[in-house]
């Protein structure tokens, strides 16, 4: 079991997708799990809808319960935690859950990028409103300027990519998620990857780290 974390805009989602495609990792992402649970119309799902409808953050105990369900279901598999845990509380619960199931995390990888670079990347990010494909004018440009490669729709900028919002999300990351660095250092499973290179280079580095920790 492997954990990948890092600030918004670092390219974490892309790497998580590559790992699940090429290395057959089963991905646990909080967003996907929340959507699935809501769609299942379970009691928990209905509770989640209440939080989302009020624009409130879904509490840690619910997120941890979803993670726990997922781990029990997939415990024999290669799990990749993508953007979970988001804070120390969730991380501690995860450690306990894994211990109970006689499992353990092999490595917690932080993708790192300087704040100025993150802001620059997010400024250059566009997405296709038709098929949701994400582009970046600097790191991953469309073949034809401002047009989606797949469906030829005009690309748009996401609202939350405004600089103020980006800075706020980075602040939340610093405050809430950054403490995971020390937490996983103390468990001796922390690794850091500089995310300045191309997607392919970053993927190679991440794969290398995972192999070194799982053999
Ligand atoms: Zn498209």
Short mmCIF file of N, CA and C and ligand atoms in Angstrom, two decimals, residues 127-133 135 147-155, ligand 1:
data_model
loop_
_atom_site.label_atom_id
_atom_site.label_comp_id
_atom_site.label_asym_id
_atom_site.label_seq_id
_atom_site.Cartn_x
_atom_site.Cartn_y
_atom_site.Cartn_z
N UNK A 127 -9.45 23.33 -19.23
CA UNK A 127 -10.10 22.03 -19.41
C UNK A 127 -11.18 22.11 -20.47
N UNK A 128 -11.54 20.92 -20.97
CA UNK A 128 -12.57 20.84 -21.99
C UNK A 128 -13.92 20.67 -21.30
N UNK A 129 -14.85 21.61 -21.51
CA UNK A 129 -16.15 21.51 -20.82
C UNK A 129 -17.00 20.36 -21.36
N UNK A 130 -16.60 19.81 -22.51
CA UNK A 130 -17.35 18.72 -23.12
C UNK A 130 -16.91 17.34 -22.58
N UNK A 131 -15.61 17.07 -22.66
CA UNK A 131 -15.14 15.73 -22.26
C UNK A 131 -14.26 15.76 -21.01
N UNK A 132 -14.08 16.95 -20.42
CA UNK A 132 -13.34 17.09 -19.15
C UNK A 132 -11.84 16.83 -19.22
N UNK A 133 -11.30 16.69 -20.41
CA UNK A 133 -9.85 16.49 -20.48
C UNK A 133 -9.13 17.77 -20.02
N UNK A 135 -5.79 20.23 -19.81
CA UNK A 135 -4.57 20.62 -20.54
C UNK A 135 -3.79 21.62 -19.72
N UNK A 147 -8.13 24.53 -28.25
CA UNK A 147 -9.16 23.60 -28.70
C UNK A 147 -8.84 22.19 -28.21
N UNK A 148 -9.85 21.48 -27.74
CA UNK A 148 -9.66 20.13 -27.24
C UNK A 148 -9.22 19.17 -28.36
N UNK A 149 -8.18 18.37 -28.10
CA UNK A 149 -7.68 17.40 -29.09
C UNK A 149 -8.75 16.38 -29.45
N UNK A 150 -9.52 15.98 -28.44
CA UNK A 150 -10.43 14.87 -28.63
C UNK A 150 -11.72 15.28 -29.31
N UNK A 151 -12.35 16.35 -28.78
CA UNK A 151 -13.69 16.66 -29.28
C UNK A 151 -13.79 18.05 -29.92
N UNK A 152 -12.64 18.74 -30.02
CA UNK A 152 -12.58 20.03 -30.73
C UNK A 152 -13.39 21.16 -30.08
N UNK A 153 -13.75 20.97 -28.82
CA UNK A 153 -14.48 22.01 -28.09
C UNK A 153 -13.50 23.08 -27.63
N UNK A 154 -13.95 24.32 -27.52
CA UNK A 154 -13.08 25.39 -27.04
C UNK A 154 -12.77 25.18 -25.55
N UNK A 155 -11.48 25.30 -25.18
CA UNK A 155 -11.08 25.06 -23.80
C UNK A 155 -11.44 26.24 -22.91
ZN1 LIG B 1 -12.93 17.56 -25.24
#
